[in-house]
Amino acid sequence: MKKLVYLFAAGTMALAACSNEPAYKIQGTVEGIADGETVYLQEAKGRELIKLDSAVVTNGAFTFNGRQDEAVNRYITYTPAEGKRIMTDFFLENGNIAISLGEESTIAGTPNNDIYQSFKVKDNAMNKEMMALYEKGKAEDLTEEQKAELEKQMETLDNQSMEFIYNFIDANITNPVGIHLWPGNSYSMELSQLQALAAKVPAEYQSNERIANLLKRIEVLAKTAVGQKFTDFTLPSPEGNPVKLSDIIAKNKYTLVDFWASWCGPCRREMPNVIAAYNEYNKKGFGIVGVSLDNDAAAWKKAIEEMNMTWDHMSDVKGWQCEGAALYGVNSIPATVLIAQDGTIIARNLRGAAIKEKLAELLK
């Protein structure tokens, strides 16, 4: 009898323990949705969204239940029969999560989602302000003074936005929100900022794939920073002959390594500035080598001819897997590296008028 009582008590305790295990409950609403419609819980894999779970809307609301061992970034999505998909990302973690899907979606209820929502509110507000200035700038009746003032305002707002993002990530680099935001915003940060954040990443997040890749890139950027010696590489010319970077550097007082691609709109818009700098300073010892991130050899060669890029060129035609780009930590284009004849890196990412300004200073 005592044994039966013990077994019953133990079983009751086990059930109680199971019922007290951490779990999540997502309760949400969607603007304009009808009962019977389906909402999905999804995971981002590259540029694809993978369905993990679904919920049918009842009385205008939906619910997801489950258990999550660690906080991860996920999406709630709804696609109406006609119209644009409505979605928001959030942090799937144990606790009660409230989500409202709409033109301005909101998330709340758990620590990481509250932090993330505070970021989204500020970031969205600054983006709206930037877009408003951009739309003003499209007016055809603006004077040159008005255009200059708008550009100044946009630059100021952009700097404020970048400062806000950096400071927010810095304050949250030890939690999942900061870890999630950092890689996607790292392109706008100076090397010193990247290194400062890298020093604060907890050991538990350093094996995260996105963070591990970023930490490797920071090491590469440090090796190819201003003041460091250049890293040599060899790639084929448009004719298929090997071109060695060091050979080009040796024949010029200063060489601009220009990472670009025929499919890159910003690269094409920037090219007139590069051409103008080359035409003005080539006879004074300035050279360029274009390193293309194309994966279509014909398109690469056609662009060189179309834009009259009369300098050295090289590419392994591997797109973003370009060996030269990897050696210099390039993850967005156009990107440039200015190298002196002795192999010292003088500047990185000069664009627009800054190219000529630097050359005027160096080639007096």
XYZ file of C-alpha atoms in Angstrom:
364
model
C 0.000 0.000 0.000
C 2.814 2.375 0.903
C 4.486 1.538 -2.410
C 1.312 2.395 -4.343
C 1.002 5.686 -2.468
C 4.669 6.470 -3.256
C 4.283 5.659 -6.951
C 1.135 7.803 -7.175
C 2.873 10.720 -5.461
C 5.950 10.387 -7.691
C 3.776 10.288 -10.808
C 1.872 13.370 -9.665
C 5.158 15.217 -9.044
C 6.464 14.231 -12.487
C 3.311 15.563 -14.158
C 3.620 18.773 -12.204
C 7.247 19.111 -13.234
C 6.343 18.599 -16.908
C 3.596 21.196 -16.738
C 6.032 23.708 -15.227
C 8.630 23.356 -17.995
C 9.398 26.643 -19.789
C 7.200 27.234 -22.830
C 6.131 30.007 -25.151
C 2.689 31.220 -26.073
C 2.306 33.620 -28.992
C -0.991 35.448 -29.150
C -1.571 37.749 -32.073
C -3.912 39.667 -34.315
C -3.771 40.746 -37.972
C -5.388 43.833 -39.471
C -8.296 42.918 -41.757
C -7.929 39.147 -41.461
C -10.951 36.808 -41.552
C -11.595 33.745 -39.431
C -10.303 30.582 -41.076
C -7.274 32.298 -42.616
C -3.793 30.895 -41.847
C -0.826 32.595 -40.217
C 2.654 31.055 -40.347
C 5.641 30.864 -38.027
C 8.712 30.906 -40.257
C 12.508 30.814 -40.200
C 14.791 32.756 -42.553
C 17.285 30.599 -44.455
C 19.305 32.886 -46.686
C 16.674 34.714 -48.737
C 14.044 32.023 -48.213
C 11.403 31.783 -45.482
C 10.810 28.228 -44.258
C 7.469 27.323 -42.636
C 7.839 25.884 -39.144
C 4.267 25.993 -37.858
C 0.838 27.371 -38.750
C -2.190 28.682 -36.893
C -5.766 29.217 -38.066
C -7.353 32.540 -37.133
C -10.301 32.260 -34.763
C -12.273 35.273 -33.529
C -9.752 37.543 -35.238
C -6.765 36.101 -33.383
C -4.146 33.367 -33.686
C -2.083 31.399 -31.181
C 1.157 29.419 -31.295
C 2.372 27.230 -28.442
C 5.658 25.422 -27.962
C 8.977 25.290 -26.184
C 12.208 27.054 -27.177
C 15.544 26.282 -25.542
C 17.197 29.538 -26.632
C 15.982 32.806 -28.089
C 16.075 32.822 -31.909
C 14.930 35.299 -34.549
C 11.810 34.120 -36.400
C 8.968 35.539 -38.525
C 5.206 35.657 -38.284
C 3.668 36.006 -41.766
C 0.262 36.278 -43.374
C -0.371 36.414 -47.131
C -3.887 37.499 -48.169
C -5.459 36.090 -51.328
C -4.950 39.490 -52.907
C -2.370 41.967 -51.760
C 1.042 42.137 -50.198
C 2.334 39.716 -47.570
C 2.259 41.094 -44.017
C 5.102 40.013 -41.769
C 7.306 40.890 -38.841
C 10.351 39.298 -37.286
C 10.599 38.744 -33.546
C 12.421 36.630 -30.980
C 10.964 33.218 -30.327
C 11.636 32.562 -26.656
C 9.782 31.081 -23.734
C 7.163 33.365 -22.229
C 3.993 35.115 -23.341
C 4.531 37.006 -26.600
C 2.000 39.442 -28.059
C 2.183 40.261 -31.773
C 0.078 42.652 -33.828
C 0.584 42.316 -37.590
C -0.181 45.356 -39.690
C 1.275 48.356 -41.443
C 3.294 48.988 -38.303
C 3.587 45.630 -36.542
C 4.395 45.454 -32.840
C 5.901 42.798 -30.595
C 5.954 42.673 -26.795
C 5.852 40.516 -23.706
C 9.294 38.945 -23.279
C 12.676 40.542 -22.506
C 14.252 40.266 -25.959
C 11.087 41.259 -27.796
C 10.658 44.346 -25.642
C 14.245 45.364 -26.413
C 13.790 44.636 -30.126
C 10.548 46.610 -30.316
C 12.271 49.655 -28.804
C 14.874 49.432 -31.578
C 12.255 49.067 -34.320
C 10.278 52.099 -33.164
C 13.294 54.418 -33.305
C 14.766 52.891 -36.476
C 11.447 53.036 -38.358
C 10.936 56.667 -37.354
C 14.360 57.652 -38.679
C 13.790 55.711 -41.918
C 10.478 57.529 -42.457
C 12.177 60.859 -41.922
C 14.884 59.906 -44.415
C 12.309 58.838 -47.019
C 10.415 62.115 -46.567
C 13.585 64.076 -47.318
C 14.282 61.835 -50.319
C 10.808 62.493 -51.734
C 11.281 66.239 -51.265
C 14.490 66.000 -53.216
C 12.663 64.587 -56.250
C 10.766 67.848 -56.829
C 11.710 69.398 -60.169
C 11.408 73.032 -59.066
C 14.108 72.916 -56.382
C 16.915 75.457 -56.544
C 20.536 74.331 -56.214
C 20.602 75.835 -52.716
C 17.518 73.841 -51.712
C 19.011 70.632 -53.117
C 22.238 71.241 -51.226
C 20.314 71.864 -48.006
C 18.307 68.641 -48.430
C 21.477 66.667 -49.078
C 22.993 68.171 -45.948
C 19.920 67.209 -43.910
C 19.968 63.660 -45.310
C 23.660 63.266 -44.507
C 23.077 64.513 -40.958
C 20.148 62.146 -40.456
C 22.111 59.236 -41.931
C 24.977 59.889 -39.511
C 22.525 60.089 -36.614
C 20.947 56.814 -37.705
C 24.309 55.041 -37.907
C 25.264 56.410 -34.495
C 21.978 55.210 -32.978
C 22.373 51.718 -34.475
C 25.956 51.382 -33.269
C 25.137 52.563 -29.748
C 22.106 50.272 -29.554
C 24.109 47.227 -30.650
C 26.923 48.175 -28.281
C 24.443 48.296 -25.380
C 22.957 44.916 -26.357
C 25.917 42.942 -27.737
C 25.673 40.509 -24.820
C 22.068 39.513 -25.626
C 20.375 37.905 -28.666
C 19.057 41.238 -29.991
C 22.479 42.837 -30.337
C 23.952 39.618 -31.728
C 21.190 39.478 -34.353
C 21.485 43.133 -35.389
C 25.263 43.393 -35.569
C 26.143 41.402 -38.745
C 23.488 43.102 -40.884
C 24.649 46.568 -39.820
C 28.399 45.927 -39.699
C 28.948 47.252 -43.246
C 28.443 50.837 -42.035
C 30.861 50.608 -39.107
C 34.471 51.699 -38.866
C 37.092 49.042 -38.102
C 37.620 50.490 -34.624
C 33.889 50.116 -33.900
C 33.861 46.540 -35.185
C 36.855 45.653 -33.039
C 35.270 47.259 -29.971
C 32.117 45.179 -30.419
C 34.090 42.004 -31.166
C 35.859 42.335 -27.822
C 32.490 42.329 -26.036
C 30.862 39.305 -27.706
C 30.287 36.607 -25.054
C 31.940 33.235 -25.687
C 28.535 31.568 -26.021
C 27.796 33.563 -29.201
C 31.184 33.309 -30.917
C 30.250 29.992 -32.555
C 27.124 31.568 -34.072
C 27.658 31.232 -37.849
C 26.963 34.888 -38.685
C 29.093 36.137 -35.791
C 31.941 33.728 -36.577
C 32.003 34.930 -40.198
C 31.983 38.561 -39.087
C 34.838 37.999 -36.628
C 36.896 36.462 -39.446
C 36.125 39.450 -41.665
C 37.235 41.852 -38.923
C 40.582 40.033 -38.797
C 40.934 40.474 -42.572
C 39.996 44.159 -42.364
C 42.622 44.683 -39.662
C 45.290 43.118 -41.887
C 44.305 45.360 -44.811
C 43.617 48.575 -42.902
C 45.145 51.961 -43.708
C 48.836 51.873 -42.798
C 49.207 48.115 -43.374
C 51.069 46.504 -46.259
C 48.895 45.265 -49.109
C 48.014 41.592 -49.610
C 49.030 40.303 -53.043
C 46.872 38.151 -55.317
C 46.746 37.038 -58.942
C 43.622 36.734 -61.117
C 42.980 36.367 -64.861
C 42.697 39.366 -67.181
C 39.752 39.643 -69.618
C 41.992 37.859 -72.136
C 42.696 35.043 -69.677
C 46.254 36.039 -68.800
C 47.390 36.086 -65.145
C 47.504 39.575 -63.617
C 49.447 40.053 -60.385
C 48.462 42.952 -58.155
C 52.051 43.580 -57.053
C 53.142 44.075 -60.669
C 50.583 46.839 -61.161
C 51.481 48.511 -57.845
C 55.178 48.462 -58.804
C 54.610 50.519 -61.960
C 52.504 53.293 -60.388
C 53.142 55.849 -57.657
C 49.627 55.122 -56.393
C 47.224 52.368 -57.445
C 43.493 52.251 -56.830
C 42.127 48.708 -56.491
C 38.502 49.117 -57.555
C 36.133 46.278 -56.612
C 33.065 46.455 -58.850
C 30.735 44.427 -61.114
C 28.833 45.011 -64.343
C 25.521 44.219 -62.593
C 26.162 46.730 -59.762
C 24.109 49.911 -60.281
C 26.026 51.998 -57.681
C 29.296 50.880 -59.315
C 28.157 52.144 -62.706
C 27.001 55.446 -61.182
C 30.351 55.850 -59.449
C 32.436 54.990 -62.512
C 32.439 58.522 -64.040
C 34.221 59.751 -60.891
C 36.817 56.985 -61.206
C 37.316 57.713 -64.916
C 37.697 61.450 -64.263
C 40.341 60.797 -61.601
C 42.210 58.427 -63.909
C 42.175 60.857 -66.835
C 43.476 63.706 -64.684
C 46.164 61.880 -62.714
C 47.244 58.919 -64.850
C 50.219 60.792 -66.353
C 51.312 61.822 -62.855
C 51.687 58.217 -61.675
C 48.155 57.141 -60.789
C 46.953 53.722 -61.911
C 43.841 51.609 -61.438
C 43.154 47.898 -61.444
C 39.524 46.841 -61.632
C 38.665 43.671 -59.725
C 35.281 42.463 -60.941
C 32.819 40.461 -58.866
C 31.044 39.348 -62.019
C 30.142 35.730 -62.664
C 29.450 36.341 -66.348
C 32.647 36.908 -68.336
C 30.814 38.328 -71.359
C 28.936 40.897 -69.235
C 32.194 41.867 -67.509
C 34.043 42.473 -70.791
C 31.093 44.334 -72.316
C 30.888 46.726 -69.339
C 34.611 47.502 -69.548
C 34.165 48.495 -73.198
C 30.872 50.358 -72.706
C 32.223 52.543 -69.908
C 35.628 53.059 -71.512
C 37.557 51.734 -68.516
C 41.021 51.900 -70.037
C 43.049 50.482 -67.158
C 44.088 47.021 -65.949
C 41.362 44.497 -65.106
C 41.180 41.099 -63.429
C 38.532 38.643 -62.235
C 38.090 34.961 -61.436
C 34.428 35.397 -62.481
C 33.200 33.874 -59.212
C 30.884 36.669 -58.109
C 30.906 37.171 -54.347
C 33.351 34.265 -54.003
C 36.060 36.385 -55.658
C 39.417 35.552 -54.084
C 40.661 39.140 -54.216
C 37.521 40.520 -52.555
C 37.799 37.946 -49.749
C 41.416 38.937 -49.052
C 40.323 42.534 -48.446
C 37.106 41.816 -46.536
C 34.912 43.291 -49.277
C 31.219 42.506 -48.729
C 29.648 45.431 -50.575
C 30.549 47.243 -53.784
C 31.755 49.622 -55.035
C 34.762 49.361 -52.732
C 38.252 50.764 -53.228
C 41.731 50.395 -51.747
C 44.411 53.009 -52.530
C 47.953 51.609 -52.334
C 51.303 53.429 -52.548
C 54.194 52.123 -54.654
C 55.967 50.840 -51.518
C 52.931 48.646 -50.801
C 51.411 50.714 -47.988
C 47.619 51.039 -47.935
C 46.875 54.775 -48.021
C 43.058 54.838 -47.974
C 39.990 52.637 -48.271
C 36.576 53.227 -49.816
C 37.263 56.582 -51.456
C 34.257 57.599 -53.557
C 33.034 60.587 -55.517
C 35.064 63.762 -55.144
C 37.129 62.154 -52.358
C 39.191 60.247 -54.942
C 40.421 63.394 -56.651
C 40.874 65.200 -53.344
C 43.179 62.459 -52.063
C 45.163 62.337 -55.302
C 45.539 66.132 -55.315
C 47.049 65.845 -51.839
C 49.402 62.994 -52.832
C 50.391 63.999 -56.367
C 51.095 67.700 -55.991
